[in-house]
Amino acid sequence: QVQLVESGGGLVQAGGSLRLSCAASGRGFGSYGLGWFRQAPGKEREFVAAIKWSGTITTYADSVKGRFTISRDNAKKTVYLQMNSLKPEDTAVYFCAADQWGNGGGLRSEYDYWGQGTQVTVSS
């Protein structure tokens, strides 16, 4: 069982940066695939980025590729999302998620545990 708590959201101007963190408690963090998803008002929750258990393979949605970077620190049981060159369309609640099988893919159904989310608002 893993509990996830996101932090680092806030209000930022377009072109700015934020770093989201997701701290985990419980066993097995090092073997989990980890992902970030986001949900804007009135829209479906969508994939943003993921990292496999090994930390060597990352994937990104096309909309954030080249601007966002996902990373993990297993010693701190934390996954990060560095977001640069933010745009108003990045405004959403951001959720981290853990996949107990370690794959860290792009589908919501692959993930077993979810955090409560953190709000990111990008003003124009």
PDB file of C-alpha atoms in Angstrom:
ATOM      1  CA  GLN A   1       0.000   0.000   0.000  1.00  0.00           C
ATOM      2  CA  VAL A   2       1.289   3.454  -0.951  1.00  0.00           C
ATOM      3  CA  GLN A   3      -0.048   6.854   0.051  1.00  0.00           C
ATOM      4  CA  LEU A   4       0.786   9.816  -2.185  1.00  0.00           C
ATOM      5  CA  VAL A   5       0.746  13.518  -1.319  1.00  0.00           C
ATOM      6  CA  GLU A   6       1.370  16.193  -3.944  1.00  0.00           C
ATOM      7  CA  SER A   7       2.721  19.672  -3.282  1.00  0.00           C
ATOM      8  CA  GLY A   8       4.213  22.595  -5.150  1.00  0.00           C
ATOM      9  CA  GLY A   9       1.229  23.839  -7.084  1.00  0.00           C
ATOM     10  CA  GLY A  10       0.278  27.483  -7.273  1.00  0.00           C
ATOM     11  CA  LEU A  11      -0.315  30.505  -9.455  1.00  0.00           C
ATOM     12  CA  VAL A  12       2.334  31.430 -12.031  1.00  0.00           C
ATOM     13  CA  GLN A  13       2.492  33.683 -15.071  1.00  0.00           C
ATOM     14  CA  ALA A  14       2.790  32.263 -18.553  1.00  0.00           C
ATOM     15  CA  GLY A  15       6.403  31.437 -19.328  1.00  0.00           C
ATOM     16  CA  GLY A  16       7.176  30.711 -15.702  1.00  0.00           C
ATOM     17  CA  SER A  17       8.158  27.511 -13.932  1.00  0.00           C
ATOM     18  CA  LEU A  18       6.944  25.308 -11.109  1.00  0.00           C
ATOM     19  CA  ARG A  19       8.209  22.095  -9.597  1.00  0.00           C
ATOM     20  CA  LEU A  20       5.667  19.652  -8.279  1.00  0.00           C
ATOM     21  CA  SER A  21       6.594  17.036  -5.714  1.00  0.00           C
ATOM     22  CA  CYS A  22       4.809  13.864  -4.737  1.00  0.00           C
ATOM     23  CA  ALA A  23       5.880  12.240  -1.490  1.00  0.00           C
ATOM     24  CA  ALA A  24       5.056   8.611  -0.881  1.00  0.00           C
ATOM     25  CA  SER A  25       4.664   6.634   2.287  1.00  0.00           C
ATOM     26  CA  GLY A  26       4.521   2.891   2.567  1.00  0.00           C
ATOM     27  CA  ARG A  27       6.607   0.071   1.218  1.00  0.00           C
ATOM     28  CA  GLY A  28       7.901  -0.682  -2.215  1.00  0.00           C
ATOM     29  CA  PHE A  29       8.333   2.792  -3.656  1.00  0.00           C
ATOM     30  CA  GLY A  30      11.488   1.818  -5.521  1.00  0.00           C
ATOM     31  CA  SER A  31       9.676  -0.848  -7.528  1.00  0.00           C
ATOM     32  CA  TYR A  32       6.718   1.309  -8.578  1.00  0.00           C
ATOM     33  CA  GLY A  33       6.186   3.020 -11.867  1.00  0.00           C
ATOM     34  CA  LEU A  34       5.130   6.627 -11.286  1.00  0.00           C
ATOM     35  CA  GLY A  35       3.092   9.027 -13.324  1.00  0.00           C
ATOM     36  CA  TRP A  36       1.663  12.511 -13.403  1.00  0.00           C
ATOM     37  CA  PHE A  37      -1.795  13.245 -14.773  1.00  0.00           C
ATOM     38  CA  ARG A  38      -3.836  16.422 -14.903  1.00  0.00           C
ATOM     39  CA  GLN A  39      -7.452  17.386 -15.070  1.00  0.00           C
ATOM     40  CA  ALA A  40      -8.775  20.729 -16.222  1.00  0.00           C
ATOM     41  CA  PRO A  41     -12.333  21.859 -15.410  1.00  0.00           C
ATOM     42  CA  GLY A  42     -14.863  20.018 -17.544  1.00  0.00           C
ATOM     43  CA  LYS A  43     -12.251  17.755 -19.088  1.00  0.00           C
ATOM     44  CA  GLU A  44     -11.089  14.188 -18.674  1.00  0.00           C
ATOM     45  CA  ARG A  45      -8.011  13.412 -16.618  1.00  0.00           C
ATOM     46  CA  GLU A  46      -5.112  13.163 -19.031  1.00  0.00           C
ATOM     47  CA  PHE A  47      -1.635  11.722 -18.998  1.00  0.00           C
ATOM     48  CA  VAL A  48       1.287  14.114 -18.555  1.00  0.00           C
ATOM     49  CA  ALA A  49       4.448  12.121 -17.817  1.00  0.00           C
ATOM     50  CA  ALA A  50       5.629   8.795 -16.428  1.00  0.00           C
ATOM     51  CA  ILE A  51       8.802   7.138 -15.221  1.00  0.00           C
ATOM     52  CA  LYS A  52       9.482   3.438 -14.902  1.00  0.00           C
ATOM     53  CA  TRP A  53      10.640   1.794 -11.688  1.00  0.00           C
ATOM     54  CA  SER A  54      14.262   1.869 -12.883  1.00  0.00           C
ATOM     55  CA  GLY A  55      14.162   5.594 -13.516  1.00  0.00           C
ATOM     56  CA  THR A  56      15.838   5.055 -16.877  1.00  0.00           C
ATOM     57  CA  ILE A  57      12.770   5.342 -19.094  1.00  0.00           C
ATOM     58  CA  THR A  58      10.444   8.325 -19.174  1.00  0.00           C
ATOM     59  CA  THR A  59       7.491   9.156 -21.399  1.00  0.00           C
ATOM     60  CA  TYR A  60       5.650  12.407 -21.986  1.00  0.00           C
ATOM     61  CA  ALA A  61       2.485  13.654 -23.542  1.00  0.00           C
ATOM     62  CA  ASP A  62       3.169  15.535 -26.762  1.00  0.00           C
ATOM     63  CA  SER A  63       1.704  18.702 -25.262  1.00  0.00           C
ATOM     64  CA  VAL A  64       4.420  18.896 -22.585  1.00  0.00           C
ATOM     65  CA  LYS A  65       7.393  17.297 -24.327  1.00  0.00           C
ATOM     66  CA  GLY A  66      10.443  19.516 -24.120  1.00  0.00           C
ATOM     67  CA  ARG A  67       8.933  21.658 -21.350  1.00  0.00           C
ATOM     68  CA  PHE A  68       8.272  19.207 -18.493  1.00  0.00           C
ATOM     69  CA  THR A  69      10.664  16.755 -16.857  1.00  0.00           C
ATOM     70  CA  ILE A  70       9.744  13.886 -14.564  1.00  0.00           C
ATOM     71  CA  SER A  71      12.280  12.472 -12.116  1.00  0.00           C
ATOM     72  CA  ARG A  72      12.356  10.346  -8.995  1.00  0.00           C
ATOM     73  CA  ASP A  73      14.411  10.082  -5.827  1.00  0.00           C
ATOM     74  CA  ASN A  74      13.897   6.650  -4.329  1.00  0.00           C
ATOM     75  CA  ALA A  75      15.815   7.494  -1.168  1.00  0.00           C
ATOM     76  CA  LYS A  76      13.339  10.303  -0.488  1.00  0.00           C
ATOM     77  CA  LYS A  77      10.366   8.339  -1.853  1.00  0.00           C
ATOM     78  CA  THR A  78       9.501  11.318  -3.995  1.00  0.00           C
ATOM     79  CA  VAL A  79       8.660  11.906  -7.627  1.00  0.00           C
ATOM     80  CA  TYR A  80       9.004  15.347  -9.193  1.00  0.00           C
ATOM     81  CA  LEU A  81       7.580  17.178 -12.154  1.00  0.00           C
ATOM     82  CA  GLN A  82       9.614  20.164 -13.287  1.00  0.00           C
ATOM     83  CA  MET A  83       7.420  22.372 -15.432  1.00  0.00           C
ATOM     84  CA  ASN A  84       9.009  25.112 -17.534  1.00  0.00           C
ATOM     85  CA  SER A  85       7.634  27.520 -20.124  1.00  0.00           C
ATOM     86  CA  LEU A  86       4.182  27.148 -18.655  1.00  0.00           C
ATOM     87  CA  LYS A  87       1.151  28.060 -20.735  1.00  0.00           C
ATOM     88  CA  PRO A  88      -2.400  28.949 -19.701  1.00  0.00           C
ATOM     89  CA  GLU A  89      -3.555  25.624 -21.146  1.00  0.00           C
ATOM     90  CA  ASP A  90      -1.426  23.840 -18.527  1.00  0.00           C
ATOM     91  CA  THR A  91      -3.884  25.051 -15.888  1.00  0.00           C
ATOM     92  CA  ALA A  92      -5.307  21.986 -14.134  1.00  0.00           C
ATOM     93  CA  VAL A  93      -5.261  19.904 -11.001  1.00  0.00           C
ATOM     94  CA  TYR A  94      -2.173  17.697 -11.175  1.00  0.00           C
ATOM     95  CA  PHE A  95      -2.229  14.206  -9.732  1.00  0.00           C
ATOM     96  CA  CYS A  96       0.573  11.760  -9.121  1.00  0.00           C
ATOM     97  CA  ALA A  97      -0.026   8.041  -9.354  1.00  0.00           C
ATOM     98  CA  ALA A  98       1.805   4.795  -8.625  1.00  0.00           C
ATOM     99  CA  ASP A  99       1.787   1.584 -10.635  1.00  0.00           C
ATOM    100  CA  GLN A 100       2.712  -1.415  -8.494  1.00  0.00           C
ATOM    101  CA  TRP A 101       3.922  -3.361 -11.549  1.00  0.00           C
ATOM    102  CA  GLY A 102       6.627  -0.818 -12.246  1.00  0.00           C
ATOM    103  CA  ASN A 103       5.709  -0.005 -15.821  1.00  0.00           C
ATOM    104  CA  GLY A 104       4.755   3.629 -15.485  1.00  0.00           C
ATOM    105  CA  GLY A 105       2.690   3.874 -18.674  1.00  0.00           C
ATOM    106  CA  GLY A 106       0.298   6.419 -20.094  1.00  0.00           C
ATOM    107  CA  LEU A 107      -3.054   4.913 -19.167  1.00  0.00           C
ATOM    108  CA  ARG A 108      -4.982   5.758 -16.017  1.00  0.00           C
ATOM    109  CA  SER A 109      -6.024   2.126 -15.688  1.00  0.00           C
ATOM    110  CA  GLU A 110      -2.396   1.085 -15.168  1.00  0.00           C
ATOM    111  CA  TYR A 111      -2.155   2.930 -11.874  1.00  0.00           C
ATOM    112  CA  ASP A 112      -3.173   1.554  -8.523  1.00  0.00           C
ATOM    113  CA  TYR A 113      -2.709   4.489  -6.177  1.00  0.00           C
ATOM    114  CA  TRP A 114      -3.493   8.189  -6.571  1.00  0.00           C
ATOM    115  CA  GLY A 115      -2.811  11.360  -4.686  1.00  0.00           C
ATOM    116  CA  GLN A 116      -5.394  14.050  -3.969  1.00  0.00           C
ATOM    117  CA  GLY A 117      -3.983  16.524  -6.463  1.00  0.00           C
ATOM    118  CA  THR A 118      -2.462  19.990  -6.434  1.00  0.00           C
ATOM    119  CA  GLN A 119      -3.793  22.999  -8.337  1.00  0.00           C
ATOM    120  CA  VAL A 120      -1.655  24.678 -10.981  1.00  0.00           C
ATOM    121  CA  THR A 121      -2.945  27.933 -12.455  1.00  0.00           C
ATOM    122  CA  VAL A 122      -1.106  29.707 -15.271  1.00  0.00           C
ATOM    123  CA  SER A 123      -2.178  33.261 -15.993  1.00  0.00           C
ATOM    124  CA  SER A 124      -1.772  34.900 -19.390  1.00  0.00           C
TER     125      SER A 124
END
